[in-house]
Amino acid sequence: MNPLLLVEDLAVEFKTRLGKFCAPDGVTFSVFESECVGLVGESGSGKSVTALAIMGLLAKNARVARGRILFDGVDITSGNDHPRGKKMSMVFQNPLNSLNPNMKIGQQLCEVLEENFKMGKEEARKRVIETMAKLGIPEAEKMLERYPFEYSGGMRQRAMIAMAMLCEPKLLIADEPTTALDVTIQAQIMRLFKQLKSSSRTSILFISHDLSVVSQIADRIIVMYAGKICEISPAKQLFEDPLHPYTQGLIASVPNLKRKGSKLHSIEGNVPSLLDPPSGCRFHPRCNKKLEVCSRQEPPEVQMKDRIVKCWLYEKAGI
Ligand SMILES: Nc1ncnc2c1ncn2[C@@H]1O[C@H](COP(=O)(O)OP(=O)(O)OP(=O)(O)O)[C@@H](O)[C@H]1O
Ligand SMILES: [Mg+2]
């Protein structure tokens, strides 16, 4: 089966005052139809930049330096003729940044359909009301007439998800969609994503720095560290038997996930600067299982059945 999305050896280079660096730096993964893939990693590991590269929305000082992105079999790396807004859409962490404060929500949502699909006003309005109702926005007709500031945080995020789902995308990228919300609202939005996952064929790339959030929804999980992928595993196996020492550390630091009542563990040290990353495996300065080779050479990518781990510990375990 061909994946819906294939990201191959993707490296995005930034030019900054302090110098050049890459984040992500050579990541390879795929997302299949109807699949929900979680992307986790500490702050600054390159999750959002990976998402923006897929969406063709990189900042001016960034460029794809290596690799390619295939969507539905088509190379979209250049960003030209991009399927964004038609077959692919994205929900961001802060809905206020992506909504126009001076325009009624209804008008903003209808415009998506009018502009991208040349839909007539009446038809667009009907579709918007249907989608909003589906996403749990009560009294959708009345809510259309309101401005973003008149919505609560949770309702605004629902409106953003509605906007992203209007085009019935093949791929929805959700970048920390619950991080800015209160805990109770977070749970409601997670329920909404789970409902979307089971009721539509849309594939989801779900990004979070919080493994416990991703574990609620993802079929497969990609773990990133300092611009590189450490491990890709089906979610269940990742929790039951994490392979990479970084994944093991992440899981040990999630409260209540396995060891109820036991002490919370956190990974010592800090995420390295990408301007001057550690040699060899970027995780080696914080790794409690490091070998002599780890500081010298980048680890190989080891495929173990349906899992991938990039770590010297598994060099001979590949199947
Ligand atoms: N426009 C930019 N100019 C310079 N550096 C940038 C820019 N955008 C991102 N970066 C840097 O690229 C690296 C990866 O950033 P990215 O936003 O992808 O991290 P992230 O994994 O999404 O983290 P978070 O959990 O904080 O959202 C970081 O070091 C970040 O500072
Ligand atoms: Mg981010």
Tab-separated table of C-alpha atoms and ligand atoms in Angstrom:
chain	number	residue	atom	x	y	z
A	1	MET	CA	0.000	0.000	0.000
A	2	ASN	CA	1.359	3.437	-0.923
A	3	PRO	CA	1.330	5.989	1.875
A	4	LEU	CA	-0.789	9.117	1.549
A	5	LEU	CA	2.145	11.181	2.765
A	6	LEU	CA	5.784	10.276	2.379
A	7	VAL	CA	8.452	12.492	3.900
A	8	GLU	CA	11.880	11.396	2.786
A	9	ASP	CA	15.160	12.583	4.321
A	10	LEU	CA	13.654	16.033	4.889
A	11	ALA	CA	16.039	18.721	6.095
A	12	VAL	CA	14.963	22.341	6.539
A	13	GLU	CA	17.732	24.890	6.795
A	14	PHE	CA	17.374	28.158	8.687
A	15	LYS	CA	19.583	31.172	8.187
A	16	THR	CA	19.836	33.206	11.365
A	17	ARG	CA	22.095	35.939	12.731
A	18	LEU	CA	23.965	33.310	14.725
A	19	GLY	CA	24.509	30.984	11.784
A	20	LYS	CA	22.815	28.216	9.823
A	21	PHE	CA	21.193	25.103	11.224
A	22	CYS	CA	18.796	22.374	10.151
A	23	ALA	CA	15.589	21.349	11.944
A	24	PRO	CA	14.336	18.829	10.987
A	25	ASP	CA	17.600	17.329	9.788
A	26	GLY	CA	16.932	14.277	7.626
A	27	VAL	CA	13.589	12.858	8.773
A	28	THR	CA	11.829	10.029	6.963
A	29	PHE	CA	8.305	8.846	7.761
A	30	SER	CA	4.961	8.127	6.177
A	31	VAL	CA	1.268	8.515	6.948
A	32	PHE	CA	-1.223	6.066	5.479
A	33	GLU	CA	-4.857	6.635	4.585
A	34	SER	CA	-7.160	6.849	7.646
A	35	GLU	CA	-4.157	6.570	9.938
A	36	CYS	CA	-3.436	8.831	12.899
A	37	VAL	CA	0.278	9.358	13.383
A	38	GLY	CA	1.550	11.143	16.473
A	39	LEU	CA	4.695	13.280	16.377
A	40	VAL	CA	6.289	13.906	19.775
A	41	GLY	CA	9.475	15.460	21.060
A	42	GLU	CA	10.679	18.184	23.375
A	43	SER	CA	10.349	21.847	22.487
A	44	GLY	CA	12.593	22.854	19.591
A	45	SER	CA	12.962	19.356	18.152
A	46	GLY	CA	11.548	20.433	14.792
A	47	LYS	CA	7.942	19.205	14.939
A	48	SER	CA	6.261	22.429	13.831
A	49	VAL	CA	8.823	23.101	11.120
A	50	THR	CA	8.215	19.595	9.749
A	51	ALA	CA	4.475	20.377	9.661
A	52	LEU	CA	5.014	23.743	7.989
A	53	ALA	CA	7.285	22.164	5.359
A	54	ILE	CA	4.550	19.632	4.545
A	55	MET	CA	2.023	22.472	4.298
A	56	GLY	CA	4.362	24.495	2.061
A	57	LEU	CA	4.297	27.321	4.624
A	58	LEU	CA	7.926	27.668	5.687
A	59	ALA	CA	9.173	31.028	6.969
A	60	LYS	CA	11.185	33.271	4.645
A	61	ASN	CA	14.496	32.405	6.294
A	62	ALA	CA	13.893	28.670	5.878
A	63	ARG	CA	14.281	26.389	2.882
A	64	VAL	CA	14.124	22.682	2.169
A	65	ALA	CA	17.808	21.835	1.949
A	66	ARG	CA	17.446	18.091	1.373
A	67	GLY	CA	14.842	15.429	0.780
A	68	ARG	CA	11.343	15.446	-0.635
A	69	ILE	CA	7.686	15.333	0.326
A	70	LEU	CA	5.246	13.200	-1.649
A	71	PHE	CA	1.513	13.614	-1.139
A	72	ASP	CA	-0.845	11.257	-2.906
A	73	GLY	CA	2.082	10.270	-5.122
A	74	VAL	CA	2.825	13.882	-6.152
A	75	ASP	CA	6.029	15.713	-5.238
A	76	ILE	CA	4.950	18.836	-3.328
A	77	THR	CA	8.381	19.773	-1.941
A	78	SER	CA	8.639	22.981	-3.952
A	79	GLY	CA	5.355	24.306	-2.544
A	80	ASN	CA	4.064	25.144	-6.030
A	81	ASP	CA	0.555	23.963	-6.892
A	82	HIS	CA	0.192	22.903	-3.286
A	83	PRO	CA	-2.941	20.952	-2.216
A	84	ARG	CA	-3.204	23.031	0.974
A	85	GLY	CA	-6.792	24.051	1.728
A	86	LYS	CA	-8.094	21.498	-0.723
A	87	LYS	CA	-6.746	18.085	0.240
A	88	MET	CA	-4.628	19.017	3.213
A	89	SER	CA	-5.240	21.403	6.095
A	90	MET	CA	-3.804	22.338	9.455
A	91	VAL	CA	-5.000	23.308	12.925
A	92	PHE	CA	-2.595	25.461	14.940
A	93	GLN	CA	-1.941	25.802	18.652
A	94	ASN	CA	-3.374	29.286	18.940
A	95	PRO	CA	-6.579	29.781	16.954
A	96	LEU	CA	-6.456	33.549	17.525
A	97	ASN	CA	-3.363	33.791	15.352
A	98	SER	CA	-5.070	32.125	12.430
A	99	LEU	CA	-8.442	33.861	12.594
A	100	ASN	CA	-9.068	37.364	11.329
A	101	PRO	CA	-10.274	39.341	14.376
A	102	ASN	CA	-12.267	41.763	12.232
A	103	MET	CA	-14.323	39.238	10.329
A	104	LYS	CA	-17.298	37.208	11.497
A	105	ILE	CA	-16.490	33.530	11.917
A	106	GLY	CA	-19.166	32.542	9.404
A	107	GLN	CA	-17.723	34.772	6.718
A	108	GLN	CA	-14.208	33.386	7.288
A	109	LEU	CA	-15.395	29.823	7.025
A	110	CYS	CA	-17.583	30.445	3.967
A	111	GLU	CA	-14.675	32.154	2.194
A	112	VAL	CA	-12.635	28.960	2.403
A	113	LEU	CA	-15.244	27.164	0.317
A	114	GLU	CA	-15.984	30.073	-1.997
A	115	GLU	CA	-12.320	30.634	-2.794
A	116	ASN	CA	-10.926	27.105	-2.858
A	117	PHE	CA	-13.921	25.340	-4.361
A	118	LYS	CA	-15.732	28.153	-6.192
A	119	MET	CA	-18.813	27.274	-4.191
A	120	GLY	CA	-21.854	29.579	-4.275
A	121	LYS	CA	-22.723	31.597	-1.147
A	122	GLU	CA	-25.813	29.619	-0.189
A	123	GLU	CA	-24.188	26.225	-0.640
A	124	ALA	CA	-21.099	27.326	1.291
A	125	ARG	CA	-23.234	28.592	4.173
A	126	LYS	CA	-25.118	25.319	4.303
A	127	ARG	CA	-21.909	23.283	4.386
A	128	VAL	CA	-20.402	25.548	7.061
A	129	ILE	CA	-23.458	25.161	9.312
A	130	GLU	CA	-23.417	21.380	8.858
A	131	THR	CA	-19.707	21.161	9.656
A	132	MET	CA	-19.965	23.417	12.700
A	133	ALA	CA	-22.861	21.373	14.060
A	134	LYS	CA	-20.889	18.168	13.492
A	135	LEU	CA	-18.016	19.630	15.472
A	136	GLY	CA	-20.219	20.400	18.451
A	137	ILE	CA	-20.713	24.134	17.974
A	138	PRO	CA	-24.219	24.741	19.349
A	139	GLU	CA	-26.608	27.054	17.526
A	140	ALA	CA	-24.296	27.107	14.530
A	141	GLU	CA	-26.447	29.612	12.603
A	142	LYS	CA	-26.251	32.154	15.389
A	143	MET	CA	-22.541	31.517	15.967
A	144	LEU	CA	-21.781	32.303	12.307
A	145	GLU	CA	-22.653	35.927	12.978
A	146	ARG	CA	-20.154	36.304	15.804
A	147	TYR	CA	-16.567	37.556	15.787
A	148	PRO	CA	-13.626	35.459	17.068
A	149	PHE	CA	-13.399	37.450	20.332
A	150	GLU	CA	-16.996	36.520	21.108
A	151	TYR	CA	-16.064	32.819	21.112
A	152	SER	CA	-14.610	31.021	24.117
A	153	GLY	CA	-11.161	29.421	23.689
A	154	GLY	CA	-12.636	25.959	23.231
A	155	MET	CA	-15.247	27.167	20.731
A	156	ARG	CA	-12.590	29.042	18.762
A	157	GLN	CA	-10.538	25.879	18.482
A	158	ARG	CA	-13.685	24.020	17.343
A	159	ALA	CA	-14.215	26.729	14.706
A	160	MET	CA	-10.613	26.266	13.541
A	161	ILE	CA	-11.100	22.524	13.307
A	162	ALA	CA	-14.330	23.163	11.377
A	163	MET	CA	-12.393	25.415	9.021
A	164	ALA	CA	-9.769	22.723	8.486
A	165	MET	CA	-12.386	20.006	7.943
A	166	LEU	CA	-14.594	22.006	5.542
A	167	CYS	CA	-12.658	20.786	2.531
A	168	GLU	CA	-12.909	17.180	3.757
A	169	PRO	CA	-9.120	16.900	3.604
A	170	LYS	CA	-7.234	13.692	3.035
A	171	LEU	CA	-4.689	14.863	5.588
A	172	LEU	CA	-5.254	16.995	8.674
A	173	ILE	CA	-2.205	18.260	10.538
A	174	ALA	CA	-2.922	19.256	14.125
A	175	ASP	CA	-0.016	21.083	15.777
A	176	GLU	CA	-0.460	21.170	19.564
A	177	PRO	CA	-4.216	21.761	19.116
A	178	THR	CA	-4.970	21.513	22.838
A	179	THR	CA	-1.855	23.028	24.406
A	180	ALA	CA	-3.302	26.534	24.773
A	181	LEU	CA	-6.574	25.326	26.329
A	182	ASP	CA	-7.746	24.686	29.904
A	183	VAL	CA	-7.564	21.092	31.033
A	184	THR	CA	-11.319	20.413	30.821
A	185	ILE	CA	-11.545	22.009	27.376
A	186	GLN	CA	-8.483	19.991	26.313
A	187	ALA	CA	-10.389	16.812	27.090
A	188	GLN	CA	-13.354	17.964	25.001
A	189	ILE	CA	-11.160	18.804	22.019
A	190	MET	CA	-9.373	15.428	22.317
A	191	ARG	CA	-12.777	13.737	22.269
A	192	LEU	CA	-13.578	15.680	19.136
A	193	PHE	CA	-10.381	14.522	17.417
A	194	LYS	CA	-11.124	10.915	18.378
A	195	GLN	CA	-14.593	11.287	16.933
A	196	LEU	CA	-13.149	12.769	13.726
A	197	LYS	CA	-10.727	9.891	13.511
A	198	SER	CA	-13.433	7.249	13.751
A	199	SER	CA	-16.030	8.982	11.593
A	200	SER	CA	-13.935	10.149	8.632
A	201	ARG	CA	-11.245	8.729	6.377
A	202	THR	CA	-9.059	11.746	6.977
A	203	SER	CA	-5.512	10.875	8.011
A	204	ILE	CA	-4.208	12.869	10.955
A	205	LEU	CA	-0.684	13.951	11.811
A	206	PHE	CA	-1.068	14.860	15.477
A	207	ILE	CA	1.782	16.880	16.976
A	208	SER	CA	2.428	17.401	20.666
A	209	HIS	CA	5.325	17.722	23.086
A	210	ASP	CA	3.164	15.680	25.470
A	211	LEU	CA	3.342	11.932	25.009
A	212	SER	CA	0.264	11.344	27.164
A	213	VAL	CA	-1.825	13.511	24.804
A	214	VAL	CA	-0.536	11.749	21.694
A	215	SER	CA	-1.090	8.336	23.287
A	216	GLN	CA	-4.835	9.015	23.453
A	217	ILE	CA	-5.241	9.126	19.705
A	218	ALA	CA	-2.254	7.933	17.664
A	219	ASP	CA	-2.046	4.558	15.901
A	220	ARG	CA	1.668	5.060	15.351
A	221	ILE	CA	4.067	7.403	17.078
A	222	ILE	CA	7.170	9.175	15.800
A	223	VAL	CA	9.604	10.344	18.463
A	224	MET	CA	11.856	13.257	17.517
A	225	TYR	CA	14.891	14.632	19.292
A	226	ALA	CA	16.931	17.680	18.229
A	227	GLY	CA	15.875	17.545	14.583
A	228	LYS	CA	16.236	13.777	14.165
A	229	ILE	CA	13.859	10.843	14.497
A	230	CYS	CA	14.740	8.397	17.300
A	231	GLU	CA	11.981	5.868	16.934
A	232	ILE	CA	8.795	5.095	15.006
A	233	SER	CA	6.505	2.455	16.512
A	234	PRO	CA	2.877	1.401	16.691
A	235	ALA	CA	1.544	3.250	19.770
A	236	LYS	CA	0.864	0.175	21.877
A	237	GLN	CA	4.354	-1.261	21.395
A	238	LEU	CA	5.968	2.100	22.022
A	239	PHE	CA	4.456	2.157	25.506
A	240	GLU	CA	4.857	-1.514	26.299
A	241	ASP	CA	8.391	-1.842	25.045
A	242	PRO	CA	10.048	1.476	24.158
A	243	LEU	CA	13.273	0.838	22.252
A	244	HIS	CA	15.178	4.107	22.150
A	245	PRO	CA	16.630	5.323	25.463
A	246	TYR	CA	15.054	8.733	24.778
A	247	THR	CA	11.605	7.146	24.333
A	248	GLN	CA	12.204	5.163	27.520
A	249	GLY	CA	12.982	8.407	29.331
A	250	LEU	CA	9.900	10.132	27.917
A	251	ILE	CA	7.637	7.292	29.002
A	252	ALA	CA	9.176	7.175	32.454
A	253	SER	CA	8.394	10.872	32.797
A	254	VAL	CA	4.689	10.535	31.969
A	255	PRO	CA	2.728	10.351	35.225
A	256	ASN	CA	0.367	7.409	35.759
A	257	LEU	CA	1.097	5.806	32.475
A	258	LYS	CA	2.455	2.596	33.877
A	259	ARG	CA	3.975	2.916	37.245
A	260	LYS	CA	1.158	4.229	39.390
A	261	GLY	CA	2.470	5.655	42.614
A	262	SER	CA	6.121	5.397	41.658
A	263	LYS	CA	8.419	8.380	41.464
A	264	LEU	CA	8.318	10.537	38.369
A	265	HIS	CA	11.469	10.370	36.356
A	266	SER	CA	12.767	13.160	34.176
A	267	ILE	CA	15.546	13.059	31.635
A	268	GLU	CA	18.597	14.878	32.902
A	269	GLY	CA	20.196	17.646	30.895
A	270	ASN	CA	18.843	19.991	28.264
A	271	VAL	CA	17.996	19.847	24.588
A	272	PRO	CA	21.198	20.766	22.713
A	273	SER	CA	21.585	23.846	20.561
A	274	LEU	CA	20.961	23.011	16.936
A	275	LEU	CA	23.635	25.521	15.901
A	276	ASP	CA	26.232	23.213	17.388
A	277	PRO	CA	24.648	19.789	17.932
A	278	PRO	CA	26.511	16.979	19.701
A	279	SER	CA	28.563	14.695	17.460
A	280	GLY	CA	27.356	11.159	16.681
A	281	CYS	CA	23.969	10.523	18.232
A	282	ARG	CA	22.515	13.859	19.330
A	283	PHE	CA	21.048	12.244	22.427
A	284	HIS	CA	24.324	10.744	23.657
A	285	PRO	CA	25.171	13.444	26.249
A	286	ARG	CA	21.892	12.669	28.061
A	287	CYS	CA	21.760	8.937	27.404
A	288	ASN	CA	22.172	6.495	30.286
A	289	LYS	CA	22.941	3.604	27.933
A	290	LYS	CA	25.510	5.210	25.688
A	291	LEU	CA	28.269	3.196	24.099
A	292	GLU	CA	31.663	4.401	23.040
A	293	VAL	CA	30.592	4.667	19.387
A	294	CYS	CA	27.586	6.927	20.181
A	295	SER	CA	29.588	10.133	20.443
A	296	ARG	CA	31.556	9.389	17.287
A	297	GLN	CA	29.110	8.214	14.687
A	298	GLU	CA	25.490	8.848	13.836
A	299	PRO	CA	23.455	5.727	14.697
A	300	PRO	CA	22.077	3.515	11.923
A	301	GLU	CA	18.369	3.262	11.268
A	302	VAL	CA	17.375	-0.225	12.377
A	303	GLN	CA	14.128	-1.706	11.102
A	304	MET	CA	12.572	-4.248	13.473
A	305	LYS	CA	9.386	-5.608	11.922
A	306	ASP	CA	6.986	-2.653	11.854
A	307	ARG	CA	9.202	-0.513	14.051
A	308	ILE	CA	12.180	1.708	13.339
A	309	VAL	CA	14.791	2.733	15.875
A	310	LYS	CA	17.866	4.878	15.329
A	311	CYS	CA	20.232	3.705	18.011
A	312	TRP	CA	23.549	1.843	18.226
A	313	LEU	CA	22.119	-0.537	20.863
A	314	TYR	CA	20.114	-2.273	18.142
A	315	GLU	CA	22.753	-2.368	15.448
A	316	LYS	CA	22.688	-6.141	15.195
A	317	ALA	CA	18.998	-6.588	15.911
A	318	GLY	CA	17.625	-5.553	12.530
A	319	ILE	CA	15.200	-7.933	10.894
B	1	LIG	N1	11.564	31.321	11.562
B	1	LIG	C1	12.526	30.778	12.303
B	1	LIG	N2	13.771	31.341	12.344
B	1	LIG	C2	14.771	30.788	13.065
B	1	LIG	N3	14.654	29.648	13.750
B	1	LIG	C3	13.459	29.030	13.740
B	1	LIG	C4	12.333	29.562	13.037
B	1	LIG	N4	11.272	28.709	13.222
B	1	LIG	C5	11.727	27.725	14.008
B	1	LIG	N5	13.027	27.904	14.323
B	1	LIG	C6	13.878	27.029	15.140
B	1	LIG	O1	13.817	25.726	14.585
B	1	LIG	C7	13.871	24.737	15.617
B	1	LIG	C8	12.670	23.822	15.516
B	1	LIG	O2	11.507	24.582	15.813
B	1	LIG	P1	10.057	23.957	15.892
B	1	LIG	O3	9.127	25.133	15.992
B	1	LIG	O4	9.823	23.032	14.773
B	1	LIG	O5	10.085	23.150	17.260
B	1	LIG	P2	8.934	22.285	17.915
B	1	LIG	O6	9.418	20.891	17.973
B	1	LIG	O7	7.661	22.543	17.202
B	1	LIG	O8	8.884	22.866	19.404
B	1	LIG	P3	7.642	23.293	20.335
B	1	LIG	O9	7.288	22.081	21.153
B	1	LIG	O10	8.224	24.378	21.193
B	1	LIG	O11	6.530	23.773	19.473
B	1	LIG	C9	13.931	25.516	16.924
B	1	LIG	O12	15.264	25.587	17.323
B	1	LIG	C10	13.405	26.879	16.565
B	1	LIG	O13	13.935	27.862	17.397
B	2	MG	MG	5.895	23.484	17.726
